[in-house]
CSV table of C-alpha atoms and ligand atoms in Angstrom, one decimal:
chain,number,residue,atom,x,y,z
A,1,MET,CA,-11.4,-9.4,-25.0
A,2,ILE,CA,-8.0,-9.6,-23.4
A,3,ARG,CA,-6.0,-12.7,-24.3
A,4,VAL,CA,-3.0,-13.1,-22.1
A,5,GLU,CA,-0.1,-14.7,-23.8
A,6,ARG,CA,3.0,-14.3,-21.5
A,7,LEU,CA,3.7,-14.0,-17.8
A,8,SER,CA,7.0,-12.7,-16.4
A,9,ILE,CA,8.3,-12.3,-12.8
A,10,PHE,CA,11.1,-10.0,-11.9
A,11,LEU,CA,12.7,-10.0,-8.4
A,12,LEU,CA,14.4,-6.7,-7.8
A,13,GLU,CA,16.6,-5.1,-5.1
A,14,LEU,CA,16.7,-1.3,-4.9
A,15,PRO,CA,18.6,0.7,-2.3
A,16,LEU,CA,16.3,3.0,-0.2
A,17,VAL,CA,17.5,6.6,0.2
A,18,ALA,CA,17.3,6.1,4.0
A,19,PRO,CA,16.7,3.1,6.3
A,20,PHE,CA,13.0,2.7,7.1
A,21,VAL,CA,12.4,1.6,10.7
A,22,THR,CA,9.1,0.4,12.1
A,23,SER,CA,8.1,-1.5,15.2
A,24,PHE,CA,8.7,-4.8,13.2
A,25,GLY,CA,12.1,-4.1,11.8
A,26,GLU,CA,14.5,-2.0,9.7
A,27,GLU,CA,14.7,-2.0,5.9
A,28,ARG,CA,17.7,-0.6,4.1
A,29,THR,CA,16.9,-2.1,0.6
A,30,LYS,CA,13.6,-2.6,-1.0
A,31,GLN,CA,13.0,-6.1,-2.4
A,32,ALA,CA,10.3,-5.9,-5.0
A,33,LEU,CA,8.6,-8.5,-7.1
A,34,LEU,CA,7.2,-7.2,-10.4
A,35,VAL,CA,4.9,-9.1,-12.7
A,36,SER,CA,4.3,-8.4,-16.3
A,37,LEU,CA,1.5,-9.9,-18.5
A,38,THR,CA,1.5,-9.6,-22.3
A,39,ALA,CA,-1.8,-9.5,-24.3
A,40,ASP,CA,-2.3,-8.5,-27.9
A,41,GLY,CA,1.2,-7.1,-28.0
A,42,VAL,CA,0.6,-4.8,-25.0
A,43,MET,CA,2.5,-5.3,-21.7
A,44,GLY,CA,0.9,-4.5,-18.4
A,45,TRP,CA,2.8,-4.3,-15.1
A,46,GLY,CA,1.9,-5.2,-11.5
A,47,GLU,CA,3.8,-5.0,-8.3
A,48,CYS,CA,3.6,-7.4,-5.4
A,49,VAL,CA,3.7,-5.6,-2.0
A,50,ALA,CA,5.0,-8.5,0.0
A,51,GLY,CA,8.1,-7.8,2.0
A,52,SER,CA,11.4,-9.6,2.2
A,53,GLY,CA,10.3,-11.4,5.4
A,54,PRO,CA,7.0,-12.3,7.1
A,55,TRP,CA,7.1,-9.3,9.5
A,56,TYR,CA,4.2,-7.0,8.3
A,57,SER,CA,2.3,-9.9,6.7
A,58,TRP,CA,2.9,-13.7,6.5
A,59,GLU,CA,3.4,-13.3,2.7
A,60,THR,CA,7.0,-12.6,1.4
A,61,VAL,CA,8.4,-12.0,-2.0
A,62,GLU,CA,9.5,-15.7,-2.0
A,63,THR,CA,6.1,-17.1,-1.1
A,64,ALA,CA,4.6,-14.8,-3.8
A,65,ARG,CA,7.1,-15.9,-6.4
A,66,TYR,CA,6.3,-19.5,-5.6
A,67,ILE,CA,2.5,-19.0,-5.6
A,68,ILE,CA,2.6,-17.0,-8.9
A,69,SER,CA,4.9,-19.5,-10.6
A,70,GLU,CA,3.4,-22.7,-9.5
A,71,HIS,CA,-0.3,-22.0,-8.8
A,72,ILE,CA,-1.4,-18.7,-10.4
A,73,ARG,CA,0.3,-19.5,-13.7
A,74,PRO,CA,-1.5,-22.8,-14.3
A,75,LEU,CA,-4.8,-21.2,-13.5
A,76,LEU,CA,-4.0,-18.4,-16.0
A,77,SER,CA,-3.0,-20.9,-18.6
A,78,GLY,CA,-6.3,-22.6,-18.2
A,79,HIS,CA,-8.3,-19.4,-18.6
A,80,LYS,CA,-6.5,-17.0,-20.9
A,81,THR,CA,-9.3,-14.6,-22.0
A,82,PHE,CA,-10.8,-11.9,-19.9
A,83,SER,CA,-13.4,-9.3,-20.8
A,84,HIS,CA,-12.7,-7.4,-17.6
A,85,PRO,CA,-9.9,-7.6,-14.9
A,86,SER,CA,-12.6,-8.3,-12.2
A,87,GLU,CA,-12.9,-11.8,-13.7
A,88,LEU,CA,-9.4,-12.7,-12.5
A,89,PRO,CA,-10.2,-13.0,-8.7
A,90,VAL,CA,-12.9,-15.6,-9.7
A,91,VAL,CA,-10.3,-17.6,-11.7
A,92,LEU,CA,-7.9,-17.4,-8.8
A,93,ALA,CA,-10.5,-18.2,-6.1
A,94,PRO,CA,-9.3,-21.9,-5.8
A,95,ILE,CA,-6.1,-20.5,-4.2
A,96,ARG,CA,-6.8,-19.6,-0.6
A,97,GLY,CA,-5.1,-16.6,0.8
A,98,HIS,CA,-2.0,-15.2,-0.9
A,99,ALA,CA,-3.7,-11.9,-1.4
A,100,MET,CA,-0.5,-10.1,-2.3
A,101,ALA,CA,0.5,-12.6,-5.0
A,102,LYS,CA,-2.9,-12.5,-6.6
A,103,ALA,CA,-3.1,-8.7,-6.4
A,104,ALA,CA,0.2,-8.3,-8.3
A,105,VAL,CA,-1.2,-10.3,-11.3
A,106,GLU,CA,-4.5,-8.5,-11.1
A,107,GLY,CA,-2.7,-5.1,-11.2
A,108,ALA,CA,-0.9,-6.1,-14.4
A,109,LEU,CA,-4.3,-7.1,-16.0
A,110,TRP,CA,-5.8,-3.7,-15.0
A,111,ASP,CA,-2.8,-1.9,-16.7
A,112,ILE,CA,-3.3,-3.9,-19.9
A,113,TYR,CA,-7.1,-3.4,-19.8
A,114,ALA,CA,-6.6,0.4,-19.6
A,115,ARG,CA,-3.8,0.5,-22.1
A,116,LEU,CA,-5.9,-1.4,-24.7
A,117,GLN,CA,-8.6,1.2,-24.3
A,118,LYS,CA,-5.9,4.0,-24.4
A,119,ARG,CA,-7.3,5.5,-21.2
A,120,PRO,CA,-5.7,6.3,-17.9
A,121,LEU,CA,-6.7,3.7,-15.3
A,122,TRP,CA,-8.3,6.2,-12.9
A,123,GLN,CA,-11.1,6.8,-15.5
A,124,LEU,CA,-11.9,3.1,-15.7
A,125,LEU,CA,-12.0,2.8,-11.9
A,126,GLY,CA,-14.4,5.7,-11.6
A,127,GLY,CA,-11.9,8.2,-10.1
A,128,ALA,CA,-12.7,11.9,-9.9
A,129,ARG,CA,-9.5,13.8,-9.1
A,130,GLU,CA,-6.5,15.1,-10.9
A,131,ALA,CA,-4.2,15.0,-7.9
A,132,VAL,CA,-4.3,13.2,-4.6
A,133,PRO,CA,-3.2,14.6,-1.2
A,134,ALA,CA,0.2,13.3,-0.2
A,135,GLY,CA,1.1,12.3,3.3
A,136,VAL,CA,4.4,10.8,4.5
A,137,SER,CA,5.2,8.0,6.9
A,138,VAL,CA,8.2,8.8,9.1
A,139,GLY,CA,10.1,5.8,10.4
A,140,ILE,CA,11.4,5.5,13.9
A,141,GLN,CA,14.3,7.8,14.3
A,142,PRO,CA,17.5,7.5,16.5
A,143,ASP,CA,16.5,10.5,18.6
A,144,ILE,CA,14.0,13.4,19.0
A,145,PRO,CA,16.2,16.1,17.3
A,146,SER,CA,16.5,13.8,14.1
A,147,LEU,CA,12.7,13.3,14.2
A,148,LEU,CA,12.0,17.0,14.4
A,149,ALA,CA,14.4,17.7,11.6
A,150,ALA,CA,12.8,15.1,9.4
A,151,VAL,CA,9.3,16.3,10.1
A,152,GLU,CA,10.3,19.9,9.5
A,153,GLY,CA,11.7,18.9,6.1
A,154,PHE,CA,8.6,17.1,5.1
A,155,LEU,CA,6.3,19.9,6.2
A,156,ALA,CA,8.5,22.3,4.2
A,157,GLU,CA,7.9,20.1,1.2
A,158,SER,CA,4.2,20.6,1.8
A,159,TYR,CA,3.2,17.1,2.8
A,160,GLN,CA,-0.4,17.3,4.0
A,161,ARG,CA,-0.2,14.8,6.9
A,162,ILE,CA,2.7,13.4,8.9
A,163,LYS,CA,2.5,9.8,10.2
A,164,LEU,CA,4.9,8.8,12.9
A,165,LYS,CA,5.8,5.2,13.3
A,166,ILE,CA,5.7,4.3,17.0
A,167,LYS,CA,6.6,1.3,19.2
A,168,PRO,CA,6.7,0.8,23.0
A,169,GLY,CA,9.5,3.2,24.2
A,170,TRP,CA,9.1,5.5,21.1
A,171,ASP,CA,5.6,6.9,21.4
A,172,VAL,CA,4.5,9.6,23.8
A,173,GLU,CA,7.8,11.5,23.8
A,174,PRO,CA,8.1,11.8,20.0
A,175,VAL,CA,4.4,12.7,19.6
A,176,ARG,CA,4.7,15.3,22.4
A,177,ALA,CA,7.8,16.8,20.8
A,178,VAL,CA,6.4,16.9,17.3
A,179,ARG,CA,3.0,18.3,18.5
A,180,ALA,CA,4.8,21.0,20.6
A,181,ARG,CA,6.9,22.1,17.6
A,182,PHE,CA,4.2,21.8,14.9
A,183,PRO,CA,0.9,22.5,16.7
A,184,ASP,CA,-1.2,22.7,13.5
A,185,ALA,CA,0.2,19.7,11.6
A,186,LEU,CA,-2.2,16.9,10.7
A,187,LEU,CA,-0.6,14.1,12.7
A,188,SER,CA,-1.2,10.4,13.0
A,189,VAL,CA,0.7,7.4,14.4
A,190,ASP,CA,1.1,3.8,13.2
A,191,ALA,CA,2.1,1.1,15.7
A,192,ASN,CA,2.2,-1.9,13.3
A,193,ALA,CA,0.5,-4.1,15.9
A,194,ALA,CA,3.1,-3.4,18.6
A,195,TYR,CA,0.8,-2.8,21.6
A,196,GLY,CA,-1.6,-4.8,23.9
A,197,TRP,CA,-4.0,-4.1,26.7
A,198,ALA,CA,-1.2,-3.6,29.2
A,199,ASP,CA,-0.3,-0.5,27.2
A,200,LEU,CA,-3.6,1.2,27.7
A,201,PRO,CA,-2.1,4.0,29.8
A,202,THR,CA,0.3,4.8,27.0
A,203,LEU,CA,-2.5,4.8,24.4
A,204,ARG,CA,-4.6,7.1,26.7
A,205,GLU,CA,-1.6,9.5,26.8
A,206,LEU,CA,-1.5,9.5,23.0
A,207,ASP,CA,-5.2,10.3,23.0
A,208,ARG,CA,-4.4,13.8,24.3
A,209,TYR,CA,-2.4,15.1,21.2
A,210,GLY,CA,-5.2,15.7,18.7
A,211,LEU,CA,-4.1,12.8,16.5
A,212,LEU,CA,-6.0,12.2,13.3
A,213,MET,CA,-5.9,8.5,14.0
A,214,ILE,CA,-4.0,5.7,15.7
A,215,GLU,CA,-3.2,3.0,13.1
A,216,GLN,CA,-3.2,-0.7,14.0
A,217,PRO,CA,-2.2,-0.5,17.7
A,218,PHE,CA,-3.1,-4.2,18.5
A,219,SER,CA,-2.4,-7.6,16.9
A,220,PHE,CA,-2.1,-7.9,13.1
A,221,ASP,CA,-5.2,-10.1,12.8
A,222,ASP,CA,-7.3,-8.7,15.6
A,223,LEU,CA,-10.7,-7.1,15.3
A,224,LEU,CA,-12.4,-7.7,18.7
A,225,GLU,CA,-9.8,-6.0,21.0
A,226,HIS,CA,-9.6,-3.0,18.6
A,227,ALA,CA,-13.4,-2.7,19.0
A,228,GLN,CA,-12.9,-2.7,22.8
A,229,LEU,CA,-10.1,-0.2,22.6
A,230,SER,CA,-12.1,2.1,20.2
A,231,ARG,CA,-14.6,2.6,23.1
A,232,GLU,CA,-11.8,3.7,25.4
A,233,LEU,CA,-10.3,6.4,23.2
A,234,ALA,CA,-11.4,9.6,21.6
A,235,THR,CA,-8.9,9.3,18.7
A,236,PRO,CA,-10.2,7.2,15.8
A,237,ILE,CA,-8.7,3.8,15.3
A,238,CYS,CA,-7.6,3.0,11.8
A,239,LEU,CA,-7.0,-0.6,10.8
A,240,ASP,CA,-4.3,-1.6,8.3
A,241,GLU,CA,-2.9,-5.2,8.9
A,242,SER,CA,-6.3,-6.5,10.2
A,243,ILE,CA,-8.2,-5.6,7.0
A,244,THR,CA,-7.3,-8.5,4.7
A,245,SER,CA,-10.5,-8.5,2.5
A,246,ALA,CA,-13.8,-6.8,2.0
A,247,ARG,CA,-15.4,-9.4,4.3
A,248,ARG,CA,-13.0,-8.5,7.1
A,249,ALA,CA,-13.8,-4.8,6.5
A,250,ARG,CA,-17.5,-5.6,6.9
A,251,GLU,CA,-16.8,-7.5,10.1
A,252,ALA,CA,-14.6,-4.7,11.4
A,253,LEU,CA,-17.3,-2.1,10.8
A,254,GLU,CA,-20.0,-4.3,12.3
A,255,LEU,CA,-17.9,-4.7,15.5
A,256,GLY,CA,-16.9,-1.1,15.7
A,257,ALA,CA,-13.2,-2.0,15.4
A,258,CYS,CA,-12.2,1.1,13.4
A,259,ARG,CA,-13.5,4.4,12.2
A,260,ILE,CA,-11.0,4.7,9.3
A,261,ILE,CA,-9.6,2.1,6.9
A,262,ASN,CA,-6.2,2.1,5.3
A,263,VAL,CA,-6.6,0.5,1.9
A,264,LYS,CA,-3.6,-1.3,0.4
A,265,GLN,CA,-4.8,-3.0,-2.7
A,266,GLY,CA,-2.1,-5.7,-2.3
A,267,ARG,CA,-3.0,-6.6,1.3
A,268,VAL,CA,-6.7,-7.1,0.4
A,269,GLY,CA,-6.1,-9.1,-2.7
A,270,GLY,CA,-6.3,-6.6,-5.5
A,271,VAL,CA,-8.1,-3.7,-7.1
A,272,THR,CA,-11.5,-5.6,-7.4
A,273,GLU,CA,-11.5,-6.3,-3.7
A,274,SER,CA,-10.5,-2.7,-3.0
A,275,LEU,CA,-13.5,-1.5,-5.0
A,276,ASP,CA,-15.7,-3.6,-2.8
A,277,ILE,CA,-14.2,-2.0,0.3
A,278,HIS,CA,-14.7,1.4,-1.3
A,279,ALA,CA,-18.4,0.7,-1.9
A,280,LEU,CA,-18.8,-0.5,1.6
A,281,ALA,CA,-17.0,2.6,3.0
A,282,LEU,CA,-19.2,5.0,1.0
A,283,ASP,CA,-22.3,3.2,2.3
A,284,LYS,CA,-21.1,3.3,5.9
A,285,LYS,CA,-19.6,6.8,5.6
A,286,ILE,CA,-16.1,5.5,6.7
A,287,PRO,CA,-13.2,7.6,5.4
A,288,LEU,CA,-10.5,5.7,3.4
A,289,TRP,CA,-7.0,6.5,2.5
A,290,CYS,CA,-4.4,4.7,0.5
A,291,GLY,CA,-1.6,3.0,2.4
A,292,GLY,CA,1.9,2.4,0.9
A,293,MET,CA,4.5,-0.4,1.1
A,294,LEU,CA,7.5,1.5,-0.2
A,295,GLU,CA,6.5,0.6,-3.7
A,296,THR,CA,8.4,1.2,-6.9
A,297,GLY,CA,6.8,3.5,-9.5
A,298,VAL,CA,4.6,0.6,-10.7
A,299,GLY,CA,2.9,0.0,-7.4
A,300,ARG,CA,2.9,3.7,-6.5
A,301,ALA,CA,1.1,4.5,-9.8
A,302,LEU,CA,-1.6,1.9,-9.0
A,303,ASN,CA,-2.1,3.5,-5.6
A,304,VAL,CA,-2.4,6.9,-7.1
A,305,HIS,CA,-5.1,5.8,-9.5
A,306,LEU,CA,-7.0,4.1,-6.7
A,307,ALA,CA,-6.8,7.1,-4.5
A,308,THR,CA,-8.7,9.2,-7.0
A,309,LEU,CA,-12.0,7.4,-6.0
A,310,PRO,CA,-14.5,9.6,-4.1
A,311,GLY,CA,-14.4,7.5,-0.9
A,312,PHE,CA,-10.6,8.2,-0.4
A,313,THR,CA,-10.9,11.4,1.6
A,314,LEU,CA,-7.8,11.5,3.8
A,315,PRO,CA,-4.2,12.1,2.8
A,316,HIS,CA,-2.4,9.0,1.6
A,317,ASP,CA,0.9,7.2,2.3
A,318,ILE,CA,1.8,8.2,-1.2
A,319,SER,CA,4.9,10.3,-1.2
A,320,ALA,CA,7.3,11.6,-3.9
A,321,THR,CA,9.6,9.0,-5.5
A,322,LYS,CA,12.7,10.7,-4.2
A,323,ARG,CA,11.6,10.1,-0.6
A,324,TYR,CA,12.1,6.4,-1.3
A,325,PHE,CA,14.6,5.9,-4.2
A,326,ARG,CA,17.4,7.7,-5.8
A,327,GLU,CA,16.6,5.9,-9.0
A,328,ASP,CA,13.3,4.2,-9.5
A,329,ILE,CA,12.6,1.5,-12.2
A,330,ALA,CA,9.7,3.4,-13.7
A,331,ASP,CA,9.4,6.9,-15.4
A,332,PRO,CA,8.4,9.5,-14.8
A,333,PRO,CA,9.1,9.8,-11.1
A,334,PHE,CA,6.2,11.0,-8.9
A,335,GLU,CA,6.7,14.5,-7.6
A,336,LEU,CA,4.8,16.7,-5.2
A,337,LYS,CA,2.9,19.7,-6.4
A,338,ASP,CA,1.3,21.8,-3.6
A,339,GLY,CA,1.2,18.9,-1.3
A,340,HIS,CA,-0.5,16.7,-3.9
A,341,ILE,CA,0.7,14.0,-6.3
A,342,PRO,CA,-0.6,14.7,-9.8
A,343,VAL,CA,-2.5,11.6,-11.3
A,344,PRO,CA,-0.9,10.1,-14.5
A,345,GLN,CA,-2.9,10.9,-17.5
A,346,ARG,CA,-1.3,8.6,-20.0
A,347,PRO,CA,-2.9,5.2,-20.8
A,348,GLY,CA,-2.9,2.4,-18.2
A,349,LEU,CA,-0.8,3.1,-15.1
A,350,GLY,CA,0.7,6.0,-17.0
A,351,VAL,CA,4.3,5.1,-16.1
A,352,GLU,CA,6.8,3.2,-18.2
A,353,VAL,CA,9.3,0.7,-16.9
A,354,ASN,CA,12.9,1.6,-17.7
A,355,TRP,CA,14.4,-1.7,-18.9
A,356,ASP,CA,18.0,-0.6,-18.2
A,357,ARG,CA,17.3,0.2,-14.6
A,358,LEU,CA,14.9,-2.8,-14.2
A,359,LEU,CA,17.6,-5.2,-15.4
A,360,ARG,CA,20.3,-3.5,-13.3
A,361,ALA,CA,18.2,-4.0,-10.2
A,362,CYS,CA,17.0,-7.5,-11.2
A,363,THR,CA,18.3,-10.5,-9.1
A,364,TRP,CA,16.1,-13.1,-10.8
A,365,SER,CA,13.5,-13.3,-13.5
A,366,ARG,CA,11.6,-15.8,-15.6
A,367,THR,CA,9.1,-15.7,-18.4
A,368,TRP,CA,6.5,-18.2,-19.4
A,369,LYS,CA,4.3,-18.6,-22.4
A,370,LEU,CA,0.8,-19.2,-21.1
B,1,OSB,O1,2.2,0.0,8.1
B,1,OSB,O2,1.8,1.4,6.6
B,1,OSB,C1,2.5,0.6,7.0
B,1,OSB,C2,5.7,0.4,4.9
B,1,OSB,C3,6.0,-1.0,4.9
B,1,OSB,C4,5.1,-1.8,5.6
B,1,OSB,C5,4.0,-1.3,6.3
B,1,OSB,C6,3.8,0.1,6.3
B,1,OSB,C7,4.7,1.0,5.6
B,1,OSB,C8,4.6,2.4,5.6
B,1,OSB,C9,5.2,3.2,4.5
B,1,OSB,O3,4.1,3.0,6.5
B,1,OSB,C10,4.2,3.9,3.6
B,1,OSB,C11,4.8,4.3,2.3
B,1,OSB,O4,4.9,3.5,1.4
B,1,OSB,O5,5.2,5.5,2.3
B,2,MG,MG1,0.3,0.8,8.7
């Protein structure tokens, strides 16, 4: 039995090593929301993947802070004991939506659960890999030479797949240039919902470059138009933003809206929901990979553990720590080894929060007794 006693929230601000530019905006610093739960003297950590503004998702660090403080906390206070972390989504079910807020707390509970058993989380999830293939998501660059230099650097570091962020006006040209220079690279693109039917000619152009997938070309909550687009293109459509739960994943596959799913445990509401999507994907023979949200070491660790499951068969948006931060708040940093990220083998998430660095990055925190 896990008896949760304390809940803390930490809002952090960490400088990124380089600005990250997507079709929905530019990020220079990472705002992170970390959650810790204490049970039987053991502390577990979770990270909320919501951004600083409602650009990728409608959730933000501020909506998550509010939902965790004012709505998740009372539900936790009313139900303090868990025999398994999968019981938490049932307790939180009265709260509709707010997947990212819920997932942060569930992540902390999984960490505690594994730490109490002194086992690395991947073992308890049913993982079966000692390292996971690393991909890298390359933001929109100021010009083609900068893009080629960035891609060349990442390939030299042995990243297994390069994902180019695209938007109208930065699509066919960068893809053509990267493909011409690196003919054998595993290449994909991510539009973050920046296109519509009027852009069909551009998408047909992109169809000619042997891309592994086109990620979320159409609206953030669309399934139907993606299903229609899927019939027009040879390149597989991968959905990210549109897959907000296992139910949505089932609907997407039923409609033929995607042939690949990007799993972000935070976006779908937690590890338990991700395991449901994993079971569905195995059943339907749909390849999965683990997406990223520029997480700190805490969130990155959870992604690495999840990515060890057998249905996760494509390279992930899980890159080395130094690609994001000069100084992360958790140790040890994640490093690349032969194009893979080794899976932590210590109990729980297998990373330790560095309190000095956490408190230096912290802009707000609060602790409650449950
Ligand atoms: O669409 O996958 C995305 C980062 C923030 C928000 C959305 C996305 C991303 C990335 C970065 O692509 C992936 C990473 O963490 O390396
Ligand atoms: Mg994406």
